[in-house]
XYZ file of C-alpha atoms in Angstrom:
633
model
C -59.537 21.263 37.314
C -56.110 22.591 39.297
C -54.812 26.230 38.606
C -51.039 26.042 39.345
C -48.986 28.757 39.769
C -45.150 27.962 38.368
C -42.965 30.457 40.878
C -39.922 31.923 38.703
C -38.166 34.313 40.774
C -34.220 35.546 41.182
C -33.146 34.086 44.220
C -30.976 36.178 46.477
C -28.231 33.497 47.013
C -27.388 33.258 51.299
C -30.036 36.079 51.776
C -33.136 33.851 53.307
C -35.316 36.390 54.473
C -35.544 37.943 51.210
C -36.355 35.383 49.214
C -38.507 34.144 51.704
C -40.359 38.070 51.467
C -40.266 37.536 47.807
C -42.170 33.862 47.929
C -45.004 35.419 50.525
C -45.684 38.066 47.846
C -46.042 34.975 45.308
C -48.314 33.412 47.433
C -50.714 36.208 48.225
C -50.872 36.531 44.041
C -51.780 33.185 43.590
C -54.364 33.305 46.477
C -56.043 36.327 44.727
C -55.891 34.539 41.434
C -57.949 30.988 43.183
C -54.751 28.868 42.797
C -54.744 25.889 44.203
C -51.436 24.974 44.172
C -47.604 27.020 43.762
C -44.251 25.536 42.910
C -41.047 27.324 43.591
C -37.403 26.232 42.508
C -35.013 24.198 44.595
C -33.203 25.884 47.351
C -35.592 29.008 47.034
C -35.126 29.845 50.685
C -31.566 29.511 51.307
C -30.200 30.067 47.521
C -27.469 27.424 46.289
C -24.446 28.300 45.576
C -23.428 30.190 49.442
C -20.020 27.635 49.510
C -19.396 26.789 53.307
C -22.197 29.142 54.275
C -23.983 25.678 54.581
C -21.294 25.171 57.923
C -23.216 28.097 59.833
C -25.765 26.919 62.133
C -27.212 29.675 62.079
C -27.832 30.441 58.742
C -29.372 27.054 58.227
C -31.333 27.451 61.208
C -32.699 30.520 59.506
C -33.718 28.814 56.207
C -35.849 26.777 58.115
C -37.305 29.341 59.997
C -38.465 31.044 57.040
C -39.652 27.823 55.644
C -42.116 27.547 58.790
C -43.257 30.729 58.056
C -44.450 29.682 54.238
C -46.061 26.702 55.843
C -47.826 28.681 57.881
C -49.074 30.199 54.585
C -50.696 27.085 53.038
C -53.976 26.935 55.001
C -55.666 27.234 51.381
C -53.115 27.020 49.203
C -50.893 24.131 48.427
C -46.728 25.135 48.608
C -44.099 23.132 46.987
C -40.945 24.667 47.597
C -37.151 24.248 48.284
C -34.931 24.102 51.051
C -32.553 22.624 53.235
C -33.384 19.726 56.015
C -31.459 19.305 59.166
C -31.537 15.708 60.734
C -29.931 17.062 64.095
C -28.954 13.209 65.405
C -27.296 12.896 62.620
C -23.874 13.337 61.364
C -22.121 12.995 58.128
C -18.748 11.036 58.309
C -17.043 14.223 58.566
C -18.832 15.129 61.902
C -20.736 17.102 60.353
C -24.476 17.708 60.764
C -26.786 15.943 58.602
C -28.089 18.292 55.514
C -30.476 17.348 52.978
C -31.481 19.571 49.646
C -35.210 18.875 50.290
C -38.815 19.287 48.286
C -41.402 20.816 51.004
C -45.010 20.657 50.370
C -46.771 22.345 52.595
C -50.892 22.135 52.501
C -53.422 22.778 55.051
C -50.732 24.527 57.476
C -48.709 21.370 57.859
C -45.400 19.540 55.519
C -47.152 16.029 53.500
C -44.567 13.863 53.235
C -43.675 11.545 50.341
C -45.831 8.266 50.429
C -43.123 5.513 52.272
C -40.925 8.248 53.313
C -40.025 8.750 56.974
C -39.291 12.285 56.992
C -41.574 15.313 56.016
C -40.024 16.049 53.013
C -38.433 14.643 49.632
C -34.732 14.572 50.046
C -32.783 14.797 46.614
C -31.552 11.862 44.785
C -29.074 12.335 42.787
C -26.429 14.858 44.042
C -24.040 16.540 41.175
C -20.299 16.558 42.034
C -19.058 17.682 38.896
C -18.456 21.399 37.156
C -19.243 24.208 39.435
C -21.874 21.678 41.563
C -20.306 20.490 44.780
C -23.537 18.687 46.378
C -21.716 16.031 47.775
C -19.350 18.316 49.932
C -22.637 19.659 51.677
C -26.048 17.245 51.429
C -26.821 13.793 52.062
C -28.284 11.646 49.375
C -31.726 9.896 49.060
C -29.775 6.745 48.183
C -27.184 7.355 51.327
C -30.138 7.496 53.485
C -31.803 4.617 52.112
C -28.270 2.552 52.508
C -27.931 3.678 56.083
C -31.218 2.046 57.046
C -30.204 -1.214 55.006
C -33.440 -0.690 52.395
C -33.410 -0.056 48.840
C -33.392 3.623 47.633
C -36.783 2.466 46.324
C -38.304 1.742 49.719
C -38.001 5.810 50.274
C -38.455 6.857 46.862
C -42.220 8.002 46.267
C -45.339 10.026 45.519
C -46.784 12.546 46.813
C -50.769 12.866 47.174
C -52.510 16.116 47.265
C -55.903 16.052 47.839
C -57.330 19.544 46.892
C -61.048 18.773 47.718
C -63.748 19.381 44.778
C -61.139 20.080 42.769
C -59.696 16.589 42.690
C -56.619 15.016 43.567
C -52.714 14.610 42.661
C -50.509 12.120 42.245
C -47.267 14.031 42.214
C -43.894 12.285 41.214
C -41.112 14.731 42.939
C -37.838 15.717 41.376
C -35.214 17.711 42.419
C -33.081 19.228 39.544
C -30.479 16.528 38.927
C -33.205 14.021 39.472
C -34.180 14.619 36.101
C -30.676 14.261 34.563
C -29.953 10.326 35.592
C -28.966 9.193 32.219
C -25.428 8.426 33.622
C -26.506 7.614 37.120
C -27.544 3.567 37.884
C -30.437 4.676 39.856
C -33.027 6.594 38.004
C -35.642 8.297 40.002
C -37.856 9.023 36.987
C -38.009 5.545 36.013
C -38.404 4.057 38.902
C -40.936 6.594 40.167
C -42.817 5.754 37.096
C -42.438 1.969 37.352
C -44.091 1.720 40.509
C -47.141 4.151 41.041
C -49.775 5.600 38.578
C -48.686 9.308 38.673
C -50.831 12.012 37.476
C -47.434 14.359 36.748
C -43.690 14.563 37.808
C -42.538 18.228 39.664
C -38.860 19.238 39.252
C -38.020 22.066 41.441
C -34.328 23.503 40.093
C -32.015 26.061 40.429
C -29.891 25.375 37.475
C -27.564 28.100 36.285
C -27.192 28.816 32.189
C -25.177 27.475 29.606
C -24.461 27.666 26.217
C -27.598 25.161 24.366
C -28.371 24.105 28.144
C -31.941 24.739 27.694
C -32.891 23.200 24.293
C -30.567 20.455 25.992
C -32.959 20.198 28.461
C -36.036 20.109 26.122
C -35.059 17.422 24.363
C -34.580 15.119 27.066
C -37.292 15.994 28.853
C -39.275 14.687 25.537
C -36.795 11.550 25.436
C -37.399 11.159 28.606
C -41.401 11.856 29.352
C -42.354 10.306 25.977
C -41.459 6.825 28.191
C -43.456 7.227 31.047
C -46.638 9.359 28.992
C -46.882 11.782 32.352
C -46.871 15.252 31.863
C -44.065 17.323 33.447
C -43.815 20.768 35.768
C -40.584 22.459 35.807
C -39.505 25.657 38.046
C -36.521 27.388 37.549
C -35.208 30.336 39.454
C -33.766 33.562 37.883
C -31.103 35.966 39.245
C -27.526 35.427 39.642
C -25.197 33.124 41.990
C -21.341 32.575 42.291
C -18.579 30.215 43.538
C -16.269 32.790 44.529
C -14.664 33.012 41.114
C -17.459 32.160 38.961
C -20.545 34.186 38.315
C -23.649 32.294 36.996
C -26.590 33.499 35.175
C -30.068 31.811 35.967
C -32.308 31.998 33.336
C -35.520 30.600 34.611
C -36.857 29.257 31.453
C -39.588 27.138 33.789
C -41.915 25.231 31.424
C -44.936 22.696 31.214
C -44.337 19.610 29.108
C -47.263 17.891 28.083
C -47.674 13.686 28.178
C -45.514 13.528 24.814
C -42.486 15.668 26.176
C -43.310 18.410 23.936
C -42.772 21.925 25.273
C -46.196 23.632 25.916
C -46.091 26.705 28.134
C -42.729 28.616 28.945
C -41.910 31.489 31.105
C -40.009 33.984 29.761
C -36.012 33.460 30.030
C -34.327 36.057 32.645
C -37.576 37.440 34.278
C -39.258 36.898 37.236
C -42.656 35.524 36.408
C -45.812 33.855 38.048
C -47.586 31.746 35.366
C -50.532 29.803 35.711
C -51.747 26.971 33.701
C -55.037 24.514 34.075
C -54.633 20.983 34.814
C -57.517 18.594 33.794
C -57.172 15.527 36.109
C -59.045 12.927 33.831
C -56.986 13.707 31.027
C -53.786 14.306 33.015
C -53.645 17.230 30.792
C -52.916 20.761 30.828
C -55.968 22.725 29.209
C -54.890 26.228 28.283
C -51.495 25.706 27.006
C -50.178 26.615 23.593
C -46.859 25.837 21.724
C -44.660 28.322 22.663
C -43.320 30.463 19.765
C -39.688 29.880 18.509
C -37.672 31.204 21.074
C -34.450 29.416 20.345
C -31.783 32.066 19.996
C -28.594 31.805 17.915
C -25.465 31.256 20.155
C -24.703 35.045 19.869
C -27.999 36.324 21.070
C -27.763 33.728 23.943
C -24.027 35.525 24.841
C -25.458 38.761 24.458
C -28.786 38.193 26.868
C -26.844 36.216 29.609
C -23.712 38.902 29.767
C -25.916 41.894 29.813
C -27.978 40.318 32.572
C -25.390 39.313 34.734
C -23.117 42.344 34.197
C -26.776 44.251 35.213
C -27.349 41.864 38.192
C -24.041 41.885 39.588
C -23.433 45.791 39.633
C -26.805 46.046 41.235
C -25.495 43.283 43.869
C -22.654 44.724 44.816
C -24.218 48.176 44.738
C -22.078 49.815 41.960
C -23.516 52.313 39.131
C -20.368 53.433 37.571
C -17.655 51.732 35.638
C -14.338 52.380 34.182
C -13.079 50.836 31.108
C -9.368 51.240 29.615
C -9.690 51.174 25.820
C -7.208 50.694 23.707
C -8.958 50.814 20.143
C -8.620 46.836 20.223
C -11.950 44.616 19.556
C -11.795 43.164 23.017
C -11.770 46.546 24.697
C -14.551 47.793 22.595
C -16.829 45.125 22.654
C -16.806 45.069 26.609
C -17.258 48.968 26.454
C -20.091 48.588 24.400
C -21.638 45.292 26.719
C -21.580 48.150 29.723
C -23.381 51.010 27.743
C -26.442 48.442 27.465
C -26.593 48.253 30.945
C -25.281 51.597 32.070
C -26.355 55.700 31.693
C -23.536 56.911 29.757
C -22.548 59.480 31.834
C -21.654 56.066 34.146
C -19.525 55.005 32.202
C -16.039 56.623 31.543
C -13.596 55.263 28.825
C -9.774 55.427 29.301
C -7.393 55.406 26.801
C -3.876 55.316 28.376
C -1.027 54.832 24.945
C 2.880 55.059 25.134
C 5.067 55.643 22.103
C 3.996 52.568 20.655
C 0.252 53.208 20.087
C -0.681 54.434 16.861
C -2.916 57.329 15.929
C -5.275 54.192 14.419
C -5.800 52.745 17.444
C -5.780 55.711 19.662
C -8.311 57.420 17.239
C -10.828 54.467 17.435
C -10.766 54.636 21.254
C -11.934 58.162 20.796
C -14.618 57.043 18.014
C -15.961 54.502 20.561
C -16.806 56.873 23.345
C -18.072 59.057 20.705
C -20.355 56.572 19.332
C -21.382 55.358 22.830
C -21.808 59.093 24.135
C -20.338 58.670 27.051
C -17.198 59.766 29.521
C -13.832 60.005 27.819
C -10.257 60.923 28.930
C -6.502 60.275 27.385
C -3.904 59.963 30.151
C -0.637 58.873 28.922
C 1.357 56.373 30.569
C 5.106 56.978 29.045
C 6.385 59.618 31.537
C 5.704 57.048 33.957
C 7.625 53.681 31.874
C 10.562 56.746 31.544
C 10.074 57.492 35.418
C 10.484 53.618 36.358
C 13.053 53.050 34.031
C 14.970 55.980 35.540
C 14.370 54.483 38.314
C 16.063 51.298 38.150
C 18.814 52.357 36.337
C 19.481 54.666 39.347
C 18.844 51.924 41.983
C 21.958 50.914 43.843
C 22.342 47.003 44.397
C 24.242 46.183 47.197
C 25.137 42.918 49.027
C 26.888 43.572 52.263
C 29.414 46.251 51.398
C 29.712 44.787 47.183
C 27.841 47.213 45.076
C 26.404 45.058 41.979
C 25.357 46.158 38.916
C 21.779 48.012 38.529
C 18.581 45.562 37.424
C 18.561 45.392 34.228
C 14.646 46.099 32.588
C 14.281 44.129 29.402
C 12.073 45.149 26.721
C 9.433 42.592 27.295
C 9.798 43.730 31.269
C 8.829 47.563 29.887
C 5.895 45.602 28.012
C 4.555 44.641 31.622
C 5.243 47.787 33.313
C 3.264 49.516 30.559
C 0.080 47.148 31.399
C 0.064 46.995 35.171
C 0.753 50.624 34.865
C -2.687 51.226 33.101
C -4.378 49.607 35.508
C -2.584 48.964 38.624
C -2.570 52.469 38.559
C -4.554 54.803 36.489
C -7.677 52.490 35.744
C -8.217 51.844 39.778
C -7.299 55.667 40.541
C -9.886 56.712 37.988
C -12.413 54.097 39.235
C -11.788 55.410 42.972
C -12.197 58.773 41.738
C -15.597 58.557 40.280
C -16.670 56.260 43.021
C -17.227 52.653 40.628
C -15.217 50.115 39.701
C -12.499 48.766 36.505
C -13.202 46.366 34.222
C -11.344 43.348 33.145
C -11.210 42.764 29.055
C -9.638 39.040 28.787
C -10.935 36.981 26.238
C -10.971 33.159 27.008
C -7.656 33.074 24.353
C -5.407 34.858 26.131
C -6.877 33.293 29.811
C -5.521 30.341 28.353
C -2.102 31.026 27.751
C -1.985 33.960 30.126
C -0.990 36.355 27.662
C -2.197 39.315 30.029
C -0.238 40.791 32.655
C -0.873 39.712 36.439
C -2.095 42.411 38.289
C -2.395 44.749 35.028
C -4.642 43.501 32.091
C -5.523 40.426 33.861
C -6.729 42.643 36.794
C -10.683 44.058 37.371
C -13.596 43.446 39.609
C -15.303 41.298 36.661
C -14.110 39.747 33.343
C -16.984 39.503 31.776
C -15.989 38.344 28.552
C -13.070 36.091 29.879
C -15.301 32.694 28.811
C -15.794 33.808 25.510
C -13.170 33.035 22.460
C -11.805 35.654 20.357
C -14.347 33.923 17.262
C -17.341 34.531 19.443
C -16.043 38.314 20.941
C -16.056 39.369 17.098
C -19.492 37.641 16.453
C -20.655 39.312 19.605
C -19.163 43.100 17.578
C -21.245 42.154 15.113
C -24.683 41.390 17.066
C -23.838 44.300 19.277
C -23.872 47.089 16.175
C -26.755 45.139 14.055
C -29.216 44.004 16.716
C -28.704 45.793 19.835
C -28.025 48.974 19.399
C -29.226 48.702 15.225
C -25.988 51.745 14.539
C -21.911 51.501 14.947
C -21.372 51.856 18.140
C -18.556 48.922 18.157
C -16.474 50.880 15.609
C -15.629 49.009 12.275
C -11.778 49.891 12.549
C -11.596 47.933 15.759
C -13.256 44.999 13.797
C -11.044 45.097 11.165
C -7.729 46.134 12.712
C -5.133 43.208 13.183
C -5.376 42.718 16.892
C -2.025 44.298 18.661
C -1.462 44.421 22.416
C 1.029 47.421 21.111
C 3.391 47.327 24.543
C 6.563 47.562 21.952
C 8.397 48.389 18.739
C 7.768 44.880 17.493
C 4.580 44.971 17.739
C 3.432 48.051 15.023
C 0.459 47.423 13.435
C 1.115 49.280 10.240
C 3.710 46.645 9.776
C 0.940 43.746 10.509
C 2.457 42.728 13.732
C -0.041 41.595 15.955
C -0.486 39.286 18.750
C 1.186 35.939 18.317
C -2.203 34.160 18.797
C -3.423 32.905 15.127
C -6.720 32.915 16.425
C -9.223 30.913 14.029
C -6.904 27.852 15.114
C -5.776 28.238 18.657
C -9.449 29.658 19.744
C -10.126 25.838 18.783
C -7.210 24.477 20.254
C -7.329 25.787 23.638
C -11.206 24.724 23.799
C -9.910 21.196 23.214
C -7.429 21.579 26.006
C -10.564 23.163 28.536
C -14.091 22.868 27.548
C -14.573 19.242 26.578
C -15.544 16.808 29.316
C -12.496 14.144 28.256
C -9.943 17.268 27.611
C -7.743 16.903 25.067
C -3.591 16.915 26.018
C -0.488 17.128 23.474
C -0.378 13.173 22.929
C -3.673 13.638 21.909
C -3.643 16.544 19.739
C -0.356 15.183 17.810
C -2.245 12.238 17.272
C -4.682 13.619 15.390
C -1.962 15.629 13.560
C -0.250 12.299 12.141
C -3.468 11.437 11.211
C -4.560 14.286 9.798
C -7.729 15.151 11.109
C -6.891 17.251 13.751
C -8.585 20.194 11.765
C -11.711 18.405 11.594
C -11.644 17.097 15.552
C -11.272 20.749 16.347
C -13.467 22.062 14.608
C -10.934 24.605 12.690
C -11.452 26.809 9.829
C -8.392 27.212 9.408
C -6.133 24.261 7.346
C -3.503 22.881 9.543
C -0.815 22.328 6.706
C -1.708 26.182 5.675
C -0.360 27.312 9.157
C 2.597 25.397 9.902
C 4.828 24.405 6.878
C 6.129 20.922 9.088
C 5.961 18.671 11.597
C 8.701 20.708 13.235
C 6.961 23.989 12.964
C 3.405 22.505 14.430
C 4.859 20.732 17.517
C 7.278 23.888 18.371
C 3.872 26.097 18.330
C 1.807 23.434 20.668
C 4.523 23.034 23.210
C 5.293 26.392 23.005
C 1.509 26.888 24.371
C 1.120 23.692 26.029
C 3.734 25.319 28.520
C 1.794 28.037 29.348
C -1.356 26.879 29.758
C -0.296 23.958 32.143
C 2.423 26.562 33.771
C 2.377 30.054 34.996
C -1.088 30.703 33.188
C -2.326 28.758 36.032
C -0.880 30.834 38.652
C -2.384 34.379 36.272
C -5.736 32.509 36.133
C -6.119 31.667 39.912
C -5.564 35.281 40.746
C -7.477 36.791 37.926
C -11.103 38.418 38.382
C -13.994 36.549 38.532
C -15.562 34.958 35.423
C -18.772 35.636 33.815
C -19.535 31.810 32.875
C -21.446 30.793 29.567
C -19.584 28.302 28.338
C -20.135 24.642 29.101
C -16.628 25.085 31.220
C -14.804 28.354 32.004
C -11.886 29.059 33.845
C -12.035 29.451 37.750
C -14.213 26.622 39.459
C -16.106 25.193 36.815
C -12.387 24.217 35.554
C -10.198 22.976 39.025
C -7.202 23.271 38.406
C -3.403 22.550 40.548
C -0.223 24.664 39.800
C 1.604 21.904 38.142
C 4.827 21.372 35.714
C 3.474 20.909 32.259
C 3.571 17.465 31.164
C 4.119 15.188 28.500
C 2.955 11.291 27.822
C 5.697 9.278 27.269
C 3.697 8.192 24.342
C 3.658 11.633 22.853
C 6.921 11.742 23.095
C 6.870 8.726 20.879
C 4.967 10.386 18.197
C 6.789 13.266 18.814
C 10.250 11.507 17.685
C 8.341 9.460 14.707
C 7.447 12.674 13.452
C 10.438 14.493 13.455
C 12.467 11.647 11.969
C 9.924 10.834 9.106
């Protein structure tokens, strides 16, 4: 019988002596509690995602300092752990030196090393290079390795034995995250693990961020997969929060015990740090004082919910903020991110804004004041139309010379006072306000208008976090809706901003009493837009005209909305899809580089889950064919 301690902790990405603090404060538990063996995630020393970090010596030297130190720890305790290898002899084609995202296992005070494996440690297989995962530009692969030395990837590819004295012994199959995922890789480690040696139980250290349905995703082919090879499964997960540079990932642990069918039979809790410990039975190569976990699947708005408040929480406790600034306008998006930051923050932390100009109505500007009242917390009004008067007084009183030719003054349009409005809000008065109560502004994008860039650069579109930018205006209204009913179980998401057609209200053609509101017809371009970003073969206009002249373009989106009911022709449909085509391929591009970073849920967001180039929009020759058919039906 083996008590094993599964190791779910937040780890402190390019911080190695903390995590390293945290794992020796793991260890000591599970020595008090007799366990014989503990499993942290991948990369717990160094943390993953630390971009070229990896390129400092010095930093890598560190990790495996610190991962000396935890061997040093395993004189009666058996480690398994991750963390980066250096093969100093070595370099990568680049000239590089030779990295490796490695398995340790540390018992008795020294590193056991897989079976036929020359090195002291399991190197990872199978390296993601897609999404926000960029393995490739930083570690050397099991199968590289393996090619190098002109052997099969099989040759290295093996089990680990742990001999734990009266307690028994273990045949260990080691995984690293991706390891686990091969189903569109030739080489699977999984099989051929299980192929070739009698395992008692595979080990899959991760660090896998969340996603939308990732982890029932994960559960089901873990029983696909497990219900093959009738071996019972340990999988560690870390916690905490990591980021790209423009992406910010939640890590929601989630670390389980699968028994020999696949089935799901202990979980740690999602979000937490947590040391569980379950019972192995050897001779049965099962796990003795498990249980079916209850239901914990959430719907897709709970899962939004948990993962946004955690990683707004984690990353204002990372960069060491505590108060926050949010301009309001009386809109949903405004409201809902208002009410996201009074679950994490004191109210008197939090101070609403509400900045109108002669174009905001007493509706919206009196739900801005209902929100703070319903939150409780900081409020203030400060107008911005003295200032759009100031500027425009400005210009028109701005001499324009060239040489000694005096020219005309610039000329501000109305849709130029629209954007002086916006970066006037915040620009000015939100980062002002946020320097004067010592915090930071928000950013209130929606995925929708990221798309299209319908924000303003360096106004709207501006904010140390968008932390709803991945979400589509559908799921921001189902989130109103969970907010009020579950969360906070009162209105603190105010009805009228629910119901209210949503207005940026920058000008006189945009009054809301007259039901002019944002040229977005949501239910239908929320689904669009998704086609162009979030599916792995994105859709493009030849493709999305396609399945107009077929007519089931409503049904490959996913719509609610009936196509014919929104555009009365052919004419009418393709002018609205090149119209936003345009922008999403063109200067939204440019807006979205330079926006904040992202809060990522989705199964791709904007920033680098999504690469993108500044490019000229462009159109298949063969949707231009369809294009012309159409027309001249």
């Amino acid at each position: 019988m083996l008590k094993i301690g599964l190791a779910q902790f937040s780890v402190q990405p390019g911080n190695a002596e903390a995590n390293t603090e945290k794992m020796k404060q793991y260890i000591e538990r599970a020595k008090k509690s007799k366990c014989h063996l503990i499993i942290f995630p991948e990369l717990a020393i160094p943390g993953y995602f630390i971009g070229d970090n990896w390129d400092q010596p010095d930093y890598t030297a560190e990790c495996i300092r610190c991962g000396e130190e935890i061997r040093a720890l395993s004189d009666d305790i058996t480690v398994i752990y991750g963390n980066v290898a250096i093969e100093a002899d070595k370099t990568n084609p680049d000239g590089r030196p030779r990295k490796y995202n490695a398995m340790f296992i540390a018992q008795k005070g020294k590193f056991i090393s897989p079976g036929r494996s020359p090195y002291p440690f399991y190197i990872k297989t199978l390296l993601p290079n897609y999404r926000e995962f960029n393995d490739l530009r930083h570690f050397t692969s099991l199968t590289e390795v393996a090619q190098e030395r002109h052997v099969f990837p099989e040759d290295f590819l093996s089990p680990v034995k742990l001999d734990f004295g009266p307690a028994g012994t273990l045949t260990v199959g080691p995984l690293i995250c991706e390891d686990s995922w091969d189903e569109n890789y030739a080489f699977k480690p999984m099989t051929c693990l299980s192929d070739m040696y009698d395992l008692d139980m595979f080990i899959n250290i991760s660090n896998s961020p969340f996603t939308l349905g990732k982890t029932e995703r994960r559960n089901r082919l873990f029983k696909k997969a497990v219900g093959k090879f009738n071996r019972p499964v340990i999988y560690v997960n870390c916690t905490g929060i990591q980021n790209n540079g423009k992406n910010i990932y939640t890590f929601d642990g989630t670390s389980g015990v699968y028994d020999k069918t696949g089935s799901l039979c202990r979980s740690c809790p999602s979000f937490e740090e947590n040391l569980t410990f379950v019972i192995y039975e050897g001779e049965s190569r099962s796990f003795t004082d498990t249980f079916p976990p209850a239901c914990t699947e959430k719907n897709e708005t709970a899962e939004i919910f948990t993962s946004l408040q955690y990683g707004i929480r984690s990353f204002l406790e990372q960069i060491g903020m505590k108060k926050v600034v949010i301009g309001v306008s009386g809109g949903i998006d405004s409201a809902v991110n208002a009410a996201l930051y009074a679950s994490v923050l004191k109210p008197e932390n939090l101070l609403l804004v509400n900045m109108p100009s002669r174009y905001n109505s007493e509706t919206t500007k009196d739900l801005a004041r209902q929100l703070a009242d319903n939150i409780g917390c900081l409020y203030t009004v400060i107008p911005v139309q003295d200032s759009l008067e100031l500027t425009k007084k400005q210009f028109a009183a701005a001499a324009v010379t060239c040489g000694n030719k005096v020219l005309p003054p610039l000329e501000l349009t109305s849709f130029m006072e629209e954007n002086i409005q916006a970066r006037d809000r915040s620009s000015r008065i939100l980062a002002a306000a946020a320097a004067a109560v010592g915090g930071v502004f928000t950013c209130n994008a929606n995925k929708a208008e990221s798309a299209v860039g319908y924000a303003t650069l360096y106004g709207d579109g501006a904010g140390f976090l968008a932390a709803t930018a991945d979400l589509w205006k559908y799921q921001i209204y189902d989130l109103a809706g969970y907010l009020n009913k579950v969360v906070f179980k009162r209105e603190i998401v105010p009805q009228g901003s629910i119901d209210i057609i949503p207005s940026a209200e920058l000008s006189a053609g945009q009054d809301i009493a007259k039901g002019q509101g944002d040229p977005l017809i949501y239910p239908y371009h929320d689904r669009l837009f998704a086609a162009f970003t979030e599916r792995w073969q994105r859709a493009a206009p030849e493709t999305i005209l396609r399945w107009y002249s077929e007519g089931r373009l409503a049904e490959k989106l996913g719509s609610p909305v009936k196509i014919d009911e929104l555009f009365p022709d052919a004419a009418a449909f393709i002018a609205d899809l090149e119209r936003w085509w345009n922008l999403f391929s063109g200067f939204a591009v440019a807006k979205r580089i330079q926006s904040p970073p992202v809060l990522s849920v989705s199964r791709r967001s904007f920033g680098n889950d999504l690469r993108e180039s500044q490019l000229r929009p462009y159109y298949t020759r063969e949707y231009k064919r369809l294009k012309e058919k159409l027309l001249h039906k």
